[in-house]
Short mmCIF file of C-alpha atoms and ligand atoms in Angstrom, two decimals:
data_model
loop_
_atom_site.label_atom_id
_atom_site.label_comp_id
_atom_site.label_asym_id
_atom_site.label_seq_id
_atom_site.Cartn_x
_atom_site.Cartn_y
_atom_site.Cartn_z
CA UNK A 14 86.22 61.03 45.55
CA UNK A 15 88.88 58.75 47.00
CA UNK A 16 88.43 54.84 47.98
CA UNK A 17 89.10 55.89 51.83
CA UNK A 18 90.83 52.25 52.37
CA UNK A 19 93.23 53.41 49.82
CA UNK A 20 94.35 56.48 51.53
CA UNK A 21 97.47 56.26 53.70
CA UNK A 22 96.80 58.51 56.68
CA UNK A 23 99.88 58.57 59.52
CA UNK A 24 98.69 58.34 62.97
CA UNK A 25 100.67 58.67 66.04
CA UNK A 26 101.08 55.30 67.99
CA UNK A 27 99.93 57.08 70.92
CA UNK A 28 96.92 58.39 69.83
CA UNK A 29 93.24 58.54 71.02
CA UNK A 30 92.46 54.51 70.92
CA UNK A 31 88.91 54.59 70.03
CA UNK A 32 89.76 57.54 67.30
CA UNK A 33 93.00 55.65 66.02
CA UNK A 34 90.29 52.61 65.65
CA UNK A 35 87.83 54.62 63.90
CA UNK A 36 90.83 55.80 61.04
CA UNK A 37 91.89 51.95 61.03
CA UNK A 38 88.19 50.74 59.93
CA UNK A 39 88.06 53.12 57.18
CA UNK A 40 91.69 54.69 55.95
CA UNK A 41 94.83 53.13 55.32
CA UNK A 42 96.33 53.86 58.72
CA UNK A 43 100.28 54.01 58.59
CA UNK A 44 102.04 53.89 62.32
CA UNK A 45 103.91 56.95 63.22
CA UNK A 46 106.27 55.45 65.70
CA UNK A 47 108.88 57.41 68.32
CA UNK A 48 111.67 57.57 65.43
CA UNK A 49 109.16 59.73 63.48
CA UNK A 50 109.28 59.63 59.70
CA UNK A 51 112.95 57.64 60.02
CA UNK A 52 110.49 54.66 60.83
CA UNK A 53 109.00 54.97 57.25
CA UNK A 54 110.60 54.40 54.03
CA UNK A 55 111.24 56.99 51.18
CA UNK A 56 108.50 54.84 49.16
CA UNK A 57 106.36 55.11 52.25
CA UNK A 58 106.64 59.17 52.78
CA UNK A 59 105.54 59.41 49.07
CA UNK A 60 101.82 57.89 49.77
CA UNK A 61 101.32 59.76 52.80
CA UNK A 62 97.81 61.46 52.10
CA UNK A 63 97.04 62.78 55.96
CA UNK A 64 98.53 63.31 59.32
CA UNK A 65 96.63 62.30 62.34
CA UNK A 66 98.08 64.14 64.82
CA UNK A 67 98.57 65.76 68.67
CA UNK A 68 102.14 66.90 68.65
CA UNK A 69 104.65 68.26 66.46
CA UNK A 70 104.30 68.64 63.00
CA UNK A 71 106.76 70.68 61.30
CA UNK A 72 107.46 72.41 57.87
CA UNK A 73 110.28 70.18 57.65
CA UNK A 74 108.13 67.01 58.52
CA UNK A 75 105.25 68.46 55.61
CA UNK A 76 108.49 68.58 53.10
CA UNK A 77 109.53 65.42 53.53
CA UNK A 78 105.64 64.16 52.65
CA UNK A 79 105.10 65.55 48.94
CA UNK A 80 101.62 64.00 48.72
CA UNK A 81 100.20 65.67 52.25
CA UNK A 82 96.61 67.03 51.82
CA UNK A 83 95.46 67.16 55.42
CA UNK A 84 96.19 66.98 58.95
CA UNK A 85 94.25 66.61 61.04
CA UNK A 86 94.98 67.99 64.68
CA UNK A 87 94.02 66.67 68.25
CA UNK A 88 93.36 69.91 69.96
CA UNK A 89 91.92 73.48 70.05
CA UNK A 90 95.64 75.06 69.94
CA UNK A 91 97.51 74.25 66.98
CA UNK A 92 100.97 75.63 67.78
CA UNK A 93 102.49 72.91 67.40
CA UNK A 94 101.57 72.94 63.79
CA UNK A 95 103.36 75.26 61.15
CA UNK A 96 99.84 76.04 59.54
CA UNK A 97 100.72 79.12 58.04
CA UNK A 98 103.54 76.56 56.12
CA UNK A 99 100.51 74.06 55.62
CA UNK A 100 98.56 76.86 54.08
CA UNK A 101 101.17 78.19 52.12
CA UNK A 102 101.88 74.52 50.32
CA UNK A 103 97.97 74.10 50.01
CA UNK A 104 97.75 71.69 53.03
CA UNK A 105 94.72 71.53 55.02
CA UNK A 106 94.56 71.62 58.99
CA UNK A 107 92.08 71.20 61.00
CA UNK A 108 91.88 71.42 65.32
CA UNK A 109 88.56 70.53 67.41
CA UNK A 110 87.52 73.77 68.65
CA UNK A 111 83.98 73.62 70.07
CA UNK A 112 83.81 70.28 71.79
CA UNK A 113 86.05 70.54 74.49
CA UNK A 114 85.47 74.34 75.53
CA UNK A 115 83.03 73.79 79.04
CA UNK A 116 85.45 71.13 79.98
CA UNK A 117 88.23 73.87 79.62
CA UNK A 118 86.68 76.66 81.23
CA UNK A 119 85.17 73.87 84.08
CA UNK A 120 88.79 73.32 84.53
CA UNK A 121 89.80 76.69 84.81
CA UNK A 122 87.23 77.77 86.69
CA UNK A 123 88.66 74.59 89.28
CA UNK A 124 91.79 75.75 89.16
CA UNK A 125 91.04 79.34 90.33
CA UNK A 126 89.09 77.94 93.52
CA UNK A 127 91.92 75.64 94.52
CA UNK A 128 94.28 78.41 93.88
CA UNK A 129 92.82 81.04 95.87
CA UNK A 130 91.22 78.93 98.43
CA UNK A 131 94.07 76.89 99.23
CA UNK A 132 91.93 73.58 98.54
CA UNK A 133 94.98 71.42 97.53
CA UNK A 134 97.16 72.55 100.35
CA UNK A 135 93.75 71.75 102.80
CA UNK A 136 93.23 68.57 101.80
CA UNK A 137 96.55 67.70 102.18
CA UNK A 138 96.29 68.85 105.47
CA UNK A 139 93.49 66.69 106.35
CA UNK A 140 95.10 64.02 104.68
CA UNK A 141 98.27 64.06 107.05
CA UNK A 142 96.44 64.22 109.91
CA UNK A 143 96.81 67.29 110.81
CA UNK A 144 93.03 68.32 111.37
CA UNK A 145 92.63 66.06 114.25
CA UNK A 146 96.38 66.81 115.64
CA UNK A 147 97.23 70.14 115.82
CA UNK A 148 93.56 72.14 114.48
CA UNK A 149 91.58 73.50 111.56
CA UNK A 150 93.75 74.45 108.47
CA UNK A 151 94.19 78.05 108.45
CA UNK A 152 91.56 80.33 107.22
CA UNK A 153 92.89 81.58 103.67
CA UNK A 154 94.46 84.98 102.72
CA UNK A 155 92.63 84.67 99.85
CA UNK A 156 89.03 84.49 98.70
CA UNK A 157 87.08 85.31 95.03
CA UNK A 158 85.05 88.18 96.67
CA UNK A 159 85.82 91.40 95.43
CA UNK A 160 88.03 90.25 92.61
CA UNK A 161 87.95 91.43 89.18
CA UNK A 162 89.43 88.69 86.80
CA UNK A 163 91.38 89.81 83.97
CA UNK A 164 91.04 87.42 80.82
CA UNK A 165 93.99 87.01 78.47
CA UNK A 166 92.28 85.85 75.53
CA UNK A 167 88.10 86.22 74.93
CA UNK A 168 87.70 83.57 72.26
CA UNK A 169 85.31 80.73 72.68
CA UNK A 170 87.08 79.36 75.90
CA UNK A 171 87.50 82.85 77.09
CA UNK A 172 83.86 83.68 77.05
CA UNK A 173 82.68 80.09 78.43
CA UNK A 174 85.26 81.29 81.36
CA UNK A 175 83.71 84.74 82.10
CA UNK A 176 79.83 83.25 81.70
CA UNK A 177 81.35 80.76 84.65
CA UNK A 178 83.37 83.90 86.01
CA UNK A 179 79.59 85.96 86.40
CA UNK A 180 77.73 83.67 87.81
CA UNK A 181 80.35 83.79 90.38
CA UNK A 182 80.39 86.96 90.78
CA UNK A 183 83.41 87.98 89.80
CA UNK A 184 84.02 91.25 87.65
CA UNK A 185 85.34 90.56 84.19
CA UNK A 186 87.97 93.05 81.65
CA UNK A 187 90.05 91.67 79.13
CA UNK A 188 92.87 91.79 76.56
CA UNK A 189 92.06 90.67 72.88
CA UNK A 190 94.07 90.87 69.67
CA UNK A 191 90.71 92.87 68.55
CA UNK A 192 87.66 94.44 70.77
CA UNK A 193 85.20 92.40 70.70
CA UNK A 194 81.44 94.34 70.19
CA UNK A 195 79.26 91.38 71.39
CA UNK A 196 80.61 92.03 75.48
CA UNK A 197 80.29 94.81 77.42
CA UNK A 198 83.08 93.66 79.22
CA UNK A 199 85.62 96.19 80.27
CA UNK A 200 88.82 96.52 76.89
CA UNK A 201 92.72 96.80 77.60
CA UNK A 202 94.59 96.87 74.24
CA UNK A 203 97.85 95.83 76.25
CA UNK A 204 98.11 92.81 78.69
CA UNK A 205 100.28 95.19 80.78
CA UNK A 206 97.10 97.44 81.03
CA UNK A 207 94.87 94.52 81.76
CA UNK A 208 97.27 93.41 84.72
CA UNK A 209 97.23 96.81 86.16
CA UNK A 210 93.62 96.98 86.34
CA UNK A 211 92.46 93.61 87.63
CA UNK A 212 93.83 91.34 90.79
CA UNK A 213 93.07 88.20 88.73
CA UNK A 214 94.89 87.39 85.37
CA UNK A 215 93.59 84.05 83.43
CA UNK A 216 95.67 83.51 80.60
CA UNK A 217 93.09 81.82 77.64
CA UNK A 218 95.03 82.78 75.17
CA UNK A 219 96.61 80.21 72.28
CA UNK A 220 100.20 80.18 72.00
CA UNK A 221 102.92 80.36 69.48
CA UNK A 222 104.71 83.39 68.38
CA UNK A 223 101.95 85.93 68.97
CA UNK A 224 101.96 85.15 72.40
CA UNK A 225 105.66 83.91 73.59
CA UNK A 226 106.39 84.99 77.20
CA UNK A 227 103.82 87.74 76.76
CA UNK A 228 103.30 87.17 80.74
CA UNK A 229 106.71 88.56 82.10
CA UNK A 230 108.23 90.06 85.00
CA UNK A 231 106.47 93.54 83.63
CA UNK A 232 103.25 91.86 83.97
CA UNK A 233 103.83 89.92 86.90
CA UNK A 234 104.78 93.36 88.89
CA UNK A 235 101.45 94.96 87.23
CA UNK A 236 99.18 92.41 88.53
CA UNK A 237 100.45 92.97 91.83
CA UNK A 238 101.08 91.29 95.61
CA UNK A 239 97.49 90.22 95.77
CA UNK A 240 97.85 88.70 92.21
CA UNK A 241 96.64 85.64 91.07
CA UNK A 242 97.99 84.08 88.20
CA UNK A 243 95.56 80.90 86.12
CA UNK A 244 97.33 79.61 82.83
CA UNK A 245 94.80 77.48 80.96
CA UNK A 246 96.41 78.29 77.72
CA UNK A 247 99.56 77.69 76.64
CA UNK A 248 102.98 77.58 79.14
CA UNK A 249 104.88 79.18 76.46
CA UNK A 250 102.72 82.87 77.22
CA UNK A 251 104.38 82.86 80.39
CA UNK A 252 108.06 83.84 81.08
CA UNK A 253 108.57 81.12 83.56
CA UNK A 254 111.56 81.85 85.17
CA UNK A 255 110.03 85.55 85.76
CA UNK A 256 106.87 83.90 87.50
CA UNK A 257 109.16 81.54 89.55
CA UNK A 258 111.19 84.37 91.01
CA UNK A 259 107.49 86.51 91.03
CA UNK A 260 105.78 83.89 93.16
CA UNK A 261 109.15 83.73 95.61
CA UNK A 262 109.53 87.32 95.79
CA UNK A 263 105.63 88.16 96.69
CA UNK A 264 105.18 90.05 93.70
CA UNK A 265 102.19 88.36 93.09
CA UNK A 266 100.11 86.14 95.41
CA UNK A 267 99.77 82.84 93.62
CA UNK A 268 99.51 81.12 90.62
CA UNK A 269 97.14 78.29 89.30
CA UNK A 270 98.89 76.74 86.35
CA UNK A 271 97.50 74.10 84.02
CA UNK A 272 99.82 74.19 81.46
CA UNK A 273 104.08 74.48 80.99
CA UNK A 274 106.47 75.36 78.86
CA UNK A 275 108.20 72.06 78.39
CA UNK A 276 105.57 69.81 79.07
CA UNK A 277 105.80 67.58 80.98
CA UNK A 278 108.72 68.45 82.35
CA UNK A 279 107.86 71.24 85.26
CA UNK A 280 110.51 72.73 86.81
CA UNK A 281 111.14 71.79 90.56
CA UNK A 282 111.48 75.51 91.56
CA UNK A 283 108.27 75.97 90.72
CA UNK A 284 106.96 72.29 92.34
CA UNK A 285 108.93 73.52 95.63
CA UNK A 286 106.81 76.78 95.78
CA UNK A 287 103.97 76.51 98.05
CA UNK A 288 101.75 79.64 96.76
CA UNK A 289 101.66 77.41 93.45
CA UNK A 290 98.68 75.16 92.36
CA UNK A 291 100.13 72.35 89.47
CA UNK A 292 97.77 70.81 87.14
CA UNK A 293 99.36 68.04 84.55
CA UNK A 294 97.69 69.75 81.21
CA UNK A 295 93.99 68.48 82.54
CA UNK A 296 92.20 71.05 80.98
CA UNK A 297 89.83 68.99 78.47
CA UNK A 298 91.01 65.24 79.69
CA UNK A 299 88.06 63.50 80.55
CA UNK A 300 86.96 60.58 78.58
CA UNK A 301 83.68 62.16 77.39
CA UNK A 302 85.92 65.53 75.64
CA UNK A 303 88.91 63.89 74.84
CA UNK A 304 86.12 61.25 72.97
CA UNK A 305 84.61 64.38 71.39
CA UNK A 306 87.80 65.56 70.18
CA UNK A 307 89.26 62.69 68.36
CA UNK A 308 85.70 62.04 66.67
CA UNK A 309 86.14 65.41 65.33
CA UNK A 310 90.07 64.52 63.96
CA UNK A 311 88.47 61.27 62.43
CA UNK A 312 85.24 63.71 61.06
CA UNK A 313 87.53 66.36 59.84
CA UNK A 314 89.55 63.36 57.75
CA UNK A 315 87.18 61.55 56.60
CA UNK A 316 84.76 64.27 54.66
CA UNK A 317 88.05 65.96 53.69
CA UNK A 318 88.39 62.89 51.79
CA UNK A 319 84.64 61.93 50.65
CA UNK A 320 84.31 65.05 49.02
CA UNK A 321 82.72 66.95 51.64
CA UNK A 322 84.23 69.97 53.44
CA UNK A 323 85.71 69.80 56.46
CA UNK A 324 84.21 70.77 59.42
CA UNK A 325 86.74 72.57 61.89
CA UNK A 326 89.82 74.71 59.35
CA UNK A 327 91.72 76.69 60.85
CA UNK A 328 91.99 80.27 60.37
CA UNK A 329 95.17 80.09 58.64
CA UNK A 330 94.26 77.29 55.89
CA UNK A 331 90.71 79.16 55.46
CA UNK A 332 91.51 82.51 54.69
CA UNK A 333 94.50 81.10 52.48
CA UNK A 334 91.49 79.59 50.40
CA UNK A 335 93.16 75.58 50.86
CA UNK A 336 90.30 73.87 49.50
CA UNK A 337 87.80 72.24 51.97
CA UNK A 338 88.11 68.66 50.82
CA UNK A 339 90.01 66.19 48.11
C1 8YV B 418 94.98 68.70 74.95
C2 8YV B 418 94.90 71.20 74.51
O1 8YV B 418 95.71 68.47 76.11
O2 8YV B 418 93.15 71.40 72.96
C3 8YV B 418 94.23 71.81 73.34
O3 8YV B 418 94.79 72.76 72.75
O4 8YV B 418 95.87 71.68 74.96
C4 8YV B 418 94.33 70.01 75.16
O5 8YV B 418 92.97 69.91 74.98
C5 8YV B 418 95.90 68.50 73.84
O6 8YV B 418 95.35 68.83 72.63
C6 8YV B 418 96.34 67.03 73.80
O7 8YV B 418 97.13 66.79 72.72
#
């Protein structure tokens, strides 16, 4: 078992304060600045023991650290993480799953009512006046009654989403990698199916390879004019350009989107539609989750390195049998 002030663990500058202050009391905490590992020396790259980390970390960035054990993500998704590199090279990740999946699906669940009730673009309306100088803000097009929501993705934030989705009373298929046998929720084994079959798509899904742009014009035109589109996931599932031109042509409704594809950079197209509902990647930020998931980063660490096992592997790094802990 290691002295834990010994070990040098990199953490972003940016990071969660009060878990950045929690590594600093017990670890060795090395800054991770802007200039990324240029900022640190070749004698400093060699002690690196653990990444704390909510962005980018790349096989390159692993091979330039030959004494990485762990890192230790800030987040459910991990795609920005080349874990199946990490597992390959006996590195252990870890994400916080778990804590911050009700403040997700609360989110999503959000989203969905402004986007098919037209909250935003009513209280805008009330804001400018408009209420008291030209009349009551339209009644909407749209409304959750009747609608059958199609989930892209039933894991953990999926399922919080359709328990939320039910007691709305709103019917619920989905599209999986796998069936699952625990729901008798209604199976597609291709999003394009799903699409076809529901008037609500909500895209839970993580992203990375398996799911690039798996939400293109071929979906788009499946979910059809009364479409509604919610991305809670990942902006890389969606063809973007295909859902601009979707949204402008009518071939779907609207769109509720929490998340881009080159965060945070959204592109104006999309900011000039007005069937389009823009979240800046809120899904889990309140202080309470965001709290929950940097304890977990500094948990995960810190009984990786006390000889315990960590609490939250990831799929990859588990089934490649990385060990659990120093
Ligand atoms: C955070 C997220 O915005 O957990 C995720 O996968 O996308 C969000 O909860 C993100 O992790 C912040 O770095």
């Amino acid at each position: 078992m290691a002295d834990l002030k010994s070990v040098p663990v990199l953490v972003p500058v940016g990071f969660h304060a009060a878990a950045r202050a929690a590594l600093q009391e017990r670890f060795d905490v090395r800054d991770l600045t802007e200039t990324g590992l240029d900022g640190l020396s070749p004698a400093e790259r060699q002690e690196i023991r653990a990444i704390a980390s909510f962005g980018n970390v790349s096989a390159a960035m692993m091979d330039a650290l030959p004494g990485l054990q762990i890192i230790g993500s800030f987040g459910v998704g991990y795609d920005s993480v080349d874990a199946a590199h990490a597992a390959a090279k006996g590195i252990m990740v870890t994400n916080t799953p778990d804590v911050l999946t009700e403040e997700v699906a609360d989110t999503a669940l959000g989203l969905l009512l402004m986007t098919v009730r037209e909250l935003p673009q009513a209280e805008r309306h009330l804001r400018a006046g408009l209420w008291e100088a030209k009349g009551p803000y339209p009644l909407t097009t749209g409304t959750l009654r009747g609608r059958t929501a199609g989930i892209m993705g039933l894991g953990r934030i999926g399922m919080a989403i359709a328990r939320r989705l039910e007691a709305f009373g709103v019917g619920i298929a989905y599209y999986n990698r796998r069936r699952r046998d625990d729901v008798a929720y209604e199976y597609h084994d291709t999003l394009e199916g799903l699409a076809g079959a529901v008037d609500t798509l909500i895209i839970a899904a993580p992203g990375g390879a398996s799911t690039d742009k798996a939400v293109d014009a071929r979906v788009l035109e499946a979910l059809g004019p009364d479409g509604i589109l919610i991305n809670i996931g990942r902006g890389t599932t969606v063809d973007e350009p295909a859902l601009i031109a979707a949204l402008a042509a009518g071939t779907i409704k609207t769109a509720g989107l929490d998340v881009f594809e080159k965060e945070p950079h959204v592109p104006q197209a999309l900011i000039d539609l007005p069937n389009a509902v823009l979240l800046p990647h809120v899904g889990s930020a309140s202080l309470h989750t965001r709290a929950a998931m940097g304890q977990l980063v500094v948990d995960n660490v810190t009984a990786f390195f006390s000889g315990r096992d960590v609490l939250t592997p990831v799929p990859e790094c588990a089934k490649a049998g990385v060990p659990l802990h120093a």
